[in-house]
Amino acid sequence: MKAPLRVIGTSFRKTDGMAKTTGRTLFADDLVLPGMLFAKILRSTRPHARILRIDTSRAERHAGVAAVLTGQAMPIRFGILPVSQDEHALAIDRVRYVGDPVAAVAAVDEDTAEEALRLIDVEYEDLPAIMSFEDAVRLADTRIHEDSQEGNLQKVVAMQFGETDQAIAGADVAFEDLVFYEGNTHLPMEQHAAAALFDGDGKLTLWSATQTPHYVHRALAKVLELRPSCVRVIATPNGGGFGGKSDPFSHEIVVSKLSMLTGRPVKITLTREEVFYCHRGRHPVTMWVRSGFTKEGRIAGLRFRTYLDGGAHGSYGVASTYYTGALQTVTYKVPAYTFEGARAFTNKPPCGPKRGHGTPQPRFALEIHMDKAAEKLGIDPIEIRRRNLVESNSVTANWLRIGSCGLAACMDAVEKGSNWKERHGKLPRGHGLGFAVSSYLSGAGLPIYWNDMPHSAVQLKLDRSGLVTAFCGAIDIGQGSDSVLAGIIAEILGIDPIRDIRLVMADTDLTPVDLGSYSSRVTLMMGNAAIQAAERAREQMLGPVSKKLGIPRERLIFAEGRVFDAEDPSKGCTFAEAVQIAEAAAGSIGSMGSYVPPRSPGRYKGAGVGPSPAYSFSACVVEAKVDPKTGWIEIPKVWIGHDIGRSINEMLVIGQVEGGVYMGLGEALMEEQTFRRNVHKIPSMLDYKSPTTLDMPEVVTYLIEDPDPNGPFGAKEAGQGPLLPVVPAVANAVYNAVGVRIDELPITPERVLKGLDLVAKGKPGRIGPVAVPKVDFPPPLRVRTPWEGGDGTAVKGETQVYRGQPS
Amino acid sequence: MMRNPKFRYVAPTSVDEALRVLADHGPEAMPIAGGTDLIPKMKRRQFEPKVVIGLSRLRELASIDGDPASGLVVGAGVTLAELRDNATVRQAYPAVSRTMSLIANPLIQNMGTIGGNLCLDTRCNYYDQTHSWRESIDFCMKKEGKICWVAPSSPRCWAVTSTDSAPLLIAMDARVTLRSVRGDREIPAGDLFRDDGMRWLDKEPDELLTAVRLPAVNGWRATYRKLRRRGSIDFPVLGVGAWARFEGDRVAEARIVLGAVGSRPHEVPEASSALIGRPLDADSIASAAEAAYARGKPLDNTDFMMNWRKRMIREYVTRALGDLGSPIPAA
């Protein structure tokens, strides 16, 4: 029998809250092992060059140096995606960006290692530096990687769902936009760090601040040519990840190899500057959007082109490219949709997945575009979105299955909260409101490497003391996934999430696989696995306890640390006694639960990116005050509604939403991963501008609970989605305040003032890109939409011919 | 993490002893007070002193003496937070207190000193970088290199003065005391600075800045306006110090000093002239702002675009002069 929820939905304390707030959490850099050596990595000072010679002899002779390592010792390539295994742990014959790892030293302390780095002589032969998408096209013969699709274009995709061009041509209003989203980085508080120990039994253990211990496990085994069963990866608590610790990294392989060479533990902690070089952050993306609307404001057709500046490696880039086209259809009903995307290699630190992975850029373009459509058609910006709102339990043009959708309620909440109807367009000059919506995945439908195994699993061991130990491969990166796990188990077994549960997490030797803390997947996938494990454990206890206490099993309730009779709560026993009864009757109590997402209806090439068991939805109103004399933008208040399905822990959800608002404001207003003289212009926490807590405006969060059948207790994601609408809502608010359209990020006072100058001269106050890079897209893969009677596969008989770039 | 280079640390217990140590070691030694400028720059190998002379034990540098009627003498070792919070300063020199609250953030105000802020190294985003970063652009003339990347054909370095206290103190006509074993000298605060990003202070290596003398309070008004990206932390990309003495409703004397748009804080006499003998009204303020705008020449080596920073001179001078005609908000 089920009792009312007692833990789920409350703001119970974070499982690691005390340790974190009292400074007692042990991060990777805190680890100290007997005889430990310290590693440092020598990095390229050239953006693009051949390595002619590396002489490490002086470094090897330096007192206190235990080992010096170069790329020759690790020739096997790796990378997060099977399709782009394009990284070496240390460069072998070529460096591809300033900051590319070239050699490494292990020494008795950091000072000695640093001194030794300066004794390594590297002779380079410079190659042309490719610093932009346009350079990549122009210098196609200077290939950064030999295995790119064409020249320096790593990936070019084109797909069409329905008769898009006809639909746009037949619409009442058609128009287009060019938009640019600047690259930016994650800026976690904790720098990446890792320690390795290759022990006397030939087994390797790596402790690392990683979001994806399972994928690091695979990469280590591959590059170091070790049996996977002899490699153990323990993810340490992450001091923030945001996607920046989701790849296997050079430094993780380097400390492992150095430990194998020296037989001693080896640790590395990157400097902040090195974290900027690891990057894997937001791609700079130039976008072209074209749409047709009916005069009632309904979308008739939509075309999207995206040009991603990928940096020096593949990383998640192929997925990022598809993501720039995937989720446009999840908020609005788009009857016909065409997407074309291209990713270029450039001589900059590799881009990858940052909070929202590939979707904030097109969302920024789309929400600006919707705002402009509303104005052209004389419809309120919120109303035009209502008219296009996607339906719950529907399938989109590109074959994504939408489950629950609480977007309408999110929109209502922020419309009411911000007093939109009374204030939008009615505030004095310089003061405005902007609106935007978005959607995000609660976990990707497919794993990173193709397999049919569970995406997450939870194992429980019940002790006769009443302790429940949970084993799971998921890693808490600060978002509170440990607390989600404890809360779910506590709810089902009726115990206390802090006192009665021990978590053993993210240790590839001890814990069943969870794919990692990325794509907002942990609450949904680990949560479902935890429900299954906890219900199985309860099931094992029900029979023996029912028999022993003489209470029918269907009347037994697990709550408040007891197992008792629903009809007479005084009749029962403690949870520990229940475990003892069950253990005496059936032997030790333990259980396993696992989760595999449902299959997506999409079957065409590229359909693997976008599907999710459940989509979260967000709506946001941003208030902006713009000083017409300086262009200065102040954001006094943000209202955000988020469809969470159901909160597992309300406080943690609000924390995630507010964190998303912070990060969105940073990207909207100031963050820039920019380069000058072929090098990162500002690789420091002071000079790379991001808002601090003191710069944050008031944020009003509305949690919309529309439980999704695929979510644990109905829960959906909160970690990434709430960032998405904030960025375009800022742009729309600035427009509403001063009539200037800033179609590129960041929205700075310089750009606003330039726009105001244009307005003063009687020109359109629009600042943004004026051209897109030259890419000849192939004819699109054609897929019939569900309403055209399609079956999710590509139309047969049409092969995709890639024409290559114009010469 | 980033590590300091090796150095010898000396902690004298009197100013005289400190001056002797400075004289003995010459340019190889650098004094350290709060360390908020020195330590990060040592870690980035911008400064590589062989000897670091700790000033924190010098009680002589840590006091605020005198009274507003005759002027205050502020020891160079007084922290920015102490100066911000000092009751006399808050009451009689509110602009000084408020300016201290605008420097970096409260944590740095707790560590940093007024002497340290005046002597702050000039800044440049080609220079405030690690050794390996600077190596990747083949260094710049301020450290290890040959050219100034801000203006590659220039024979000089264009690093930017970034002290917030100097524009205000110069406008107020504060004076600073420099001591050495060779003797002491007191100079106007403005004379401490040179228009050279590499040798930005008119101070010999054996000299120690020991005190700042604030002028007597006799009816003048002063203010400082700061432009930066984030109100929570950043260095200025423009600072405006303004000071005026009125006779009746007319400006009798005025000084306007621009910070963070050149290698030294510079006074703009043309802007002051535009005010003298006139009431502080929209017209006179606009003329002064225009004069200051014409003189400011920011370059592309800080946060924000230089053209916009230049335009902001007009607006920020206008705001600063507006302050002089209205009550100065407390810190």
JSON list of C-alpha atoms in Angstrom, two decimals, chain A residues 417-539:
[
{"chain": "A", "resi": 417, "resn": "GLY", "atom": "CA", "xyz": [4.09, 37.37, -12.18]},
{"chain": "A", "resi": 418, "resn": "SER", "atom": "CA", "xyz": [5.71, 40.08, -14.28]},
{"chain": "A", "resi": 419, "resn": "ASN", "atom": "CA", "xyz": [2.40, 41.88, -14.76]},
{"chain": "A", "resi": 420, "resn": "TRP", "atom": "CA", "xyz": [3.15, 41.59, -18.48]},
{"chain": "A", "resi": 421, "resn": "LYS", "atom": "CA", "xyz": [-0.18, 42.76, -19.79]},
{"chain": "A", "resi": 422, "resn": "GLU", "atom": "CA", "xyz": [-0.06, 46.01, -17.86]},
{"chain": "A", "resi": 423, "resn": "ARG", "atom": "CA", "xyz": [3.65, 46.65, -18.39]},
{"chain": "A", "resi": 424, "resn": "HIS", "atom": "CA", "xyz": [4.90, 45.25, -21.70]},
{"chain": "A", "resi": 425, "resn": "GLY", "atom": "CA", "xyz": [5.29, 48.09, -24.17]},
{"chain": "A", "resi": 426, "resn": "LYS", "atom": "CA", "xyz": [3.84, 50.53, -21.67]},
{"chain": "A", "resi": 427, "resn": "LEU", "atom": "CA", "xyz": [6.92, 51.31, -19.61]},
{"chain": "A", "resi": 428, "resn": "PRO", "atom": "CA", "xyz": [8.89, 54.53, -20.10]},
{"chain": "A", "resi": 429, "resn": "ARG", "atom": "CA", "xyz": [11.68, 54.62, -22.68]},
{"chain": "A", "resi": 430, "resn": "GLY", "atom": "CA", "xyz": [14.72, 52.73, -21.47]},
{"chain": "A", "resi": 431, "resn": "HIS", "atom": "CA", "xyz": [12.65, 50.25, -19.53]},
{"chain": "A", "resi": 432, "resn": "GLY", "atom": "CA", "xyz": [11.36, 47.04, -21.04]},
{"chain": "A", "resi": 433, "resn": "LEU", "atom": "CA", "xyz": [10.25, 43.45, -20.71]},
{"chain": "A", "resi": 434, "resn": "GLY", "atom": "CA", "xyz": [11.30, 40.52, -22.89]},
{"chain": "A", "resi": 435, "resn": "PHE", "atom": "CA", "xyz": [9.91, 37.04, -23.21]},
{"chain": "A", "resi": 436, "resn": "ALA", "atom": "CA", "xyz": [11.13, 33.68, -24.44]},
{"chain": "A", "resi": 437, "resn": "VAL", "atom": "CA", "xyz": [10.42, 29.97, -24.02]},
{"chain": "A", "resi": 438, "resn": "SER", "atom": "CA", "xyz": [12.48, 26.80, -24.41]},
{"chain": "A", "resi": 439, "resn": "SER", "atom": "CA", "xyz": [12.64, 23.07, -23.94]},
{"chain": "A", "resi": 440, "resn": "TYR", "atom": "CA", "xyz": [15.35, 20.61, -23.03]},
{"chain": "A", "resi": 441, "resn": "LEU", "atom": "CA", "xyz": [15.97, 16.88, -22.77]},
{"chain": "A", "resi": 442, "resn": "SER", "atom": "CA", "xyz": [15.75, 14.85, -19.60]},
{"chain": "A", "resi": 443, "resn": "GLY", "atom": "CA", "xyz": [18.54, 12.63, -20.79]},
{"chain": "A", "resi": 444, "resn": "ALA", "atom": "CA", "xyz": [19.46, 11.62, -24.32]},
{"chain": "A", "resi": 445, "resn": "GLY", "atom": "CA", "xyz": [17.66, 8.63, -25.76]},
{"chain": "A", "resi": 446, "resn": "LEU", "atom": "CA", "xyz": [20.92, 7.03, -26.90]},
{"chain": "A", "resi": 447, "resn": "PRO", "atom": "CA", "xyz": [24.28, 6.40, -25.23]},
{"chain": "A", "resi": 448, "resn": "ILE", "atom": "CA", "xyz": [27.48, 7.87, -26.66]},
{"chain": "A", "resi": 449, "resn": "TYR", "atom": "CA", "xyz": [28.67, 4.51, -27.96]},
{"chain": "A", "resi": 450, "resn": "TRP", "atom": "CA", "xyz": [26.13, 2.21, -29.48]},
{"chain": "A", "resi": 451, "resn": "ASN", "atom": "CA", "xyz": [24.91, -0.54, -27.12]},
{"chain": "A", "resi": 452, "resn": "ASP", "atom": "CA", "xyz": [21.66, -2.00, -25.77]},
{"chain": "A", "resi": 453, "resn": "MET", "atom": "CA", "xyz": [22.65, -2.02, -22.11]},
{"chain": "A", "resi": 454, "resn": "PRO", "atom": "CA", "xyz": [21.09, 0.08, -19.34]},
{"chain": "A", "resi": 455, "resn": "HIS", "atom": "CA", "xyz": [21.98, 3.76, -19.17]},
{"chain": "A", "resi": 456, "resn": "SER", "atom": "CA", "xyz": [21.92, 3.72, -15.40]},
{"chain": "A", "resi": 457, "resn": "ALA", "atom": "CA", "xyz": [21.79, 1.19, -12.62]},
{"chain": "A", "resi": 458, "resn": "VAL", "atom": "CA", "xyz": [21.45, 1.26, -8.86]},
{"chain": "A", "resi": 459, "resn": "GLN", "atom": "CA", "xyz": [22.36, -1.51, -6.46]},
{"chain": "A", "resi": 460, "resn": "LEU", "atom": "CA", "xyz": [21.11, -1.64, -2.88]},
{"chain": "A", "resi": 461, "resn": "LYS", "atom": "CA", "xyz": [22.48, -3.57, 0.08]},
{"chain": "A", "resi": 462, "resn": "LEU", "atom": "CA", "xyz": [20.30, -3.61, 3.19]},
{"chain": "A", "resi": 463, "resn": "ASP", "atom": "CA", "xyz": [22.08, -4.02, 6.50]},
{"chain": "A", "resi": 464, "resn": "ARG", "atom": "CA", "xyz": [20.51, -5.43, 9.64]},
{"chain": "A", "resi": 465, "resn": "SER", "atom": "CA", "xyz": [21.44, -2.13, 11.37]},
{"chain": "A", "resi": 466, "resn": "GLY", "atom": "CA", "xyz": [18.82, -0.48, 9.22]},
{"chain": "A", "resi": 467, "resn": "LEU", "atom": "CA", "xyz": [21.41, 1.09, 6.92]},
{"chain": "A", "resi": 468, "resn": "VAL", "atom": "CA", "xyz": [20.76, 0.99, 3.21]},
{"chain": "A", "resi": 469, "resn": "THR", "atom": "CA", "xyz": [23.89, 1.29, 1.07]},
{"chain": "A", "resi": 470, "resn": "ALA", "atom": "CA", "xyz": [23.26, 2.45, -2.46]},
{"chain": "A", "resi": 471, "resn": "PHE", "atom": "CA", "xyz": [25.81, 1.87, -5.20]},
{"chain": "A", "resi": 472, "resn": "CYS", "atom": "CA", "xyz": [25.53, 3.88, -8.39]},
{"chain": "A", "resi": 473, "resn": "GLY", "atom": "CA", "xyz": [27.94, 5.08, -11.06]},
{"chain": "A", "resi": 474, "resn": "ALA", "atom": "CA", "xyz": [26.44, 8.57, -11.15]},
{"chain": "A", "resi": 475, "resn": "ILE", "atom": "CA", "xyz": [28.56, 11.49, -9.97]},
{"chain": "A", "resi": 476, "resn": "ASP", "atom": "CA", "xyz": [27.19, 14.51, -8.14]},
{"chain": "A", "resi": 477, "resn": "ILE", "atom": "CA", "xyz": [28.65, 17.59, -9.81]},
{"chain": "A", "resi": 478, "resn": "GLY", "atom": "CA", "xyz": [27.10, 19.97, -7.33]},
{"chain": "A", "resi": 479, "resn": "GLN", "atom": "CA", "xyz": [23.61, 19.77, -8.79]},
{"chain": "A", "resi": 480, "resn": "GLY", "atom": "CA", "xyz": [22.50, 17.41, -6.02]},
{"chain": "A", "resi": 481, "resn": "SER", "atom": "CA", "xyz": [22.09, 14.08, -7.80]},
{"chain": "A", "resi": 482, "resn": "ASP", "atom": "CA", "xyz": [23.28, 12.23, -4.68]},
{"chain": "A", "resi": 483, "resn": "SER", "atom": "CA", "xyz": [20.42, 13.82, -2.78]},
{"chain": "A", "resi": 484, "resn": "VAL", "atom": "CA", "xyz": [17.97, 12.82, -5.52]},
{"chain": "A", "resi": 485, "resn": "LEU", "atom": "CA", "xyz": [19.12, 9.21, -5.20]},
{"chain": "A", "resi": 486, "resn": "ALA", "atom": "CA", "xyz": [18.87, 9.25, -1.41]},
{"chain": "A", "resi": 487, "resn": "GLY", "atom": "CA", "xyz": [15.47, 10.94, -1.54]},
{"chain": "A", "resi": 488, "resn": "ILE", "atom": "CA", "xyz": [13.98, 8.38, -3.90]},
{"chain": "A", "resi": 489, "resn": "ILE", "atom": "CA", "xyz": [15.27, 5.41, -1.91]},
{"chain": "A", "resi": 490, "resn": "ALA", "atom": "CA", "xyz": [14.16, 7.07, 1.34]},
{"chain": "A", "resi": 491, "resn": "GLU", "atom": "CA", "xyz": [10.68, 7.65, -0.05]},
{"chain": "A", "resi": 492, "resn": "ILE", "atom": "CA", "xyz": [10.14, 4.06, -1.13]},
{"chain": "A", "resi": 493, "resn": "LEU", "atom": "CA", "xyz": [11.71, 2.40, 1.89]},
{"chain": "A", "resi": 494, "resn": "GLY", "atom": "CA", "xyz": [10.30, 4.93, 4.36]},
{"chain": "A", "resi": 495, "resn": "ILE", "atom": "CA", "xyz": [13.65, 5.89, 5.84]},
{"chain": "A", "resi": 496, "resn": "ASP", "atom": "CA", "xyz": [15.62, 9.10, 6.38]},
{"chain": "A", "resi": 497, "resn": "PRO", "atom": "CA", "xyz": [17.58, 10.24, 3.30]},
{"chain": "A", "resi": 498, "resn": "ILE", "atom": "CA", "xyz": [20.60, 11.44, 5.32]},
{"chain": "A", "resi": 499, "resn": "ARG", "atom": "CA", "xyz": [20.77, 9.24, 8.42]},
{"chain": "A", "resi": 500, "resn": "ASP", "atom": "CA", "xyz": [19.75, 5.86, 7.03]},
{"chain": "A", "resi": 501, "resn": "ILE", "atom": "CA", "xyz": [21.44, 5.81, 3.63]},
{"chain": "A", "resi": 502, "resn": "ARG", "atom": "CA", "xyz": [25.10, 5.46, 2.70]},
{"chain": "A", "resi": 503, "resn": "LEU", "atom": "CA", "xyz": [25.94, 6.35, -0.89]},
{"chain": "A", "resi": 504, "resn": "VAL", "atom": "CA", "xyz": [28.80, 4.70, -2.75]},
{"chain": "A", "resi": 505, "resn": "MET", "atom": "CA", "xyz": [29.02, 6.61, -5.99]},
{"chain": "A", "resi": 506, "resn": "ALA", "atom": "CA", "xyz": [30.93, 6.85, -9.25]},
{"chain": "A", "resi": 507, "resn": "ASP", "atom": "CA", "xyz": [33.55, 4.15, -8.71]},
{"chain": "A", "resi": 508, "resn": "THR", "atom": "CA", "xyz": [33.86, 1.89, -11.72]},
{"chain": "A", "resi": 509, "resn": "ASP", "atom": "CA", "xyz": [35.12, -1.01, -9.58]},
{"chain": "A", "resi": 510, "resn": "LEU", "atom": "CA", "xyz": [32.29, -0.83, -7.06]},
{"chain": "A", "resi": 511, "resn": "THR", "atom": "CA", "xyz": [29.29, 0.75, -8.71]},
{"chain": "A", "resi": 512, "resn": "PRO", "atom": "CA", "xyz": [27.08, -0.33, -11.60]},
{"chain": "A", "resi": 513, "resn": "VAL", "atom": "CA", "xyz": [27.42, 1.84, -14.69]},
{"chain": "A", "resi": 514, "resn": "ASP", "atom": "CA", "xyz": [25.69, 5.16, -14.99]},
{"chain": "A", "resi": 515, "resn": "LEU", "atom": "CA", "xyz": [26.71, 6.92, -18.19]},
{"chain": "A", "resi": 516, "resn": "GLY", "atom": "CA", "xyz": [27.53, 10.19, -16.47]},
{"chain": "A", "resi": 517, "resn": "SER", "atom": "CA", "xyz": [26.33, 13.58, -15.43]},
{"chain": "A", "resi": 518, "resn": "TYR", "atom": "CA", "xyz": [25.55, 15.07, -18.82]},
{"chain": "A", "resi": 519, "resn": "SER", "atom": "CA", "xyz": [22.48, 15.73, -20.98]},
{"chain": "A", "resi": 520, "resn": "SER", "atom": "CA", "xyz": [20.37, 16.30, -17.84]},
{"chain": "A", "resi": 521, "resn": "ARG", "atom": "CA", "xyz": [19.94, 12.56, -17.60]},
{"chain": "A", "resi": 522, "resn": "VAL", "atom": "CA", "xyz": [20.72, 11.63, -14.00]},
{"chain": "A", "resi": 523, "resn": "THR", "atom": "CA", "xyz": [17.48, 12.38, -12.15]},
{"chain": "A", "resi": 524, "resn": "LEU", "atom": "CA", "xyz": [15.38, 10.63, -14.75]},
{"chain": "A", "resi": 525, "resn": "MET", "atom": "CA", "xyz": [17.58, 7.64, -15.52]},
{"chain": "A", "resi": 526, "resn": "MET", "atom": "CA", "xyz": [19.25, 7.02, -12.16]},
{"chain": "A", "resi": 527, "resn": "GLY", "atom": "CA", "xyz": [15.94, 7.89, -10.50]},
{"chain": "A", "resi": 528, "resn": "ASN", "atom": "CA", "xyz": [14.05, 5.23, -12.44]},
{"chain": "A", "resi": 529, "resn": "ALA", "atom": "CA", "xyz": [16.79, 2.69, -11.69]},
{"chain": "A", "resi": 530, "resn": "ALA", "atom": "CA", "xyz": [16.61, 3.65, -8.00]},
{"chain": "A", "resi": 531, "resn": "ILE", "atom": "CA", "xyz": [12.83, 3.18, -7.94]},
{"chain": "A", "resi": 532, "resn": "GLN", "atom": "CA", "xyz": [13.19, -0.26, -9.43]},
{"chain": "A", "resi": 533, "resn": "ALA", "atom": "CA", "xyz": [15.96, -1.24, -6.98]},
{"chain": "A", "resi": 534, "resn": "ALA", "atom": "CA", "xyz": [14.11, 0.12, -3.95]},
{"chain": "A", "resi": 535, "resn": "GLU", "atom": "CA", "xyz": [10.82, -1.50, -4.94]},
{"chain": "A", "resi": 536, "resn": "ARG", "atom": "CA", "xyz": [12.59, -4.82, -5.43]},
{"chain": "A", "resi": 537, "resn": "ALA", "atom": "CA", "xyz": [14.17, -4.51, -1.99]},
{"chain": "A", "resi": 538, "resn": "ARG", "atom": "CA", "xyz": [10.81, -3.68, -0.45]},
{"chain": "A", "resi": 539, "resn": "GLU", "atom": "CA", "xyz": [9.32, -6.63, -2.26]}
]
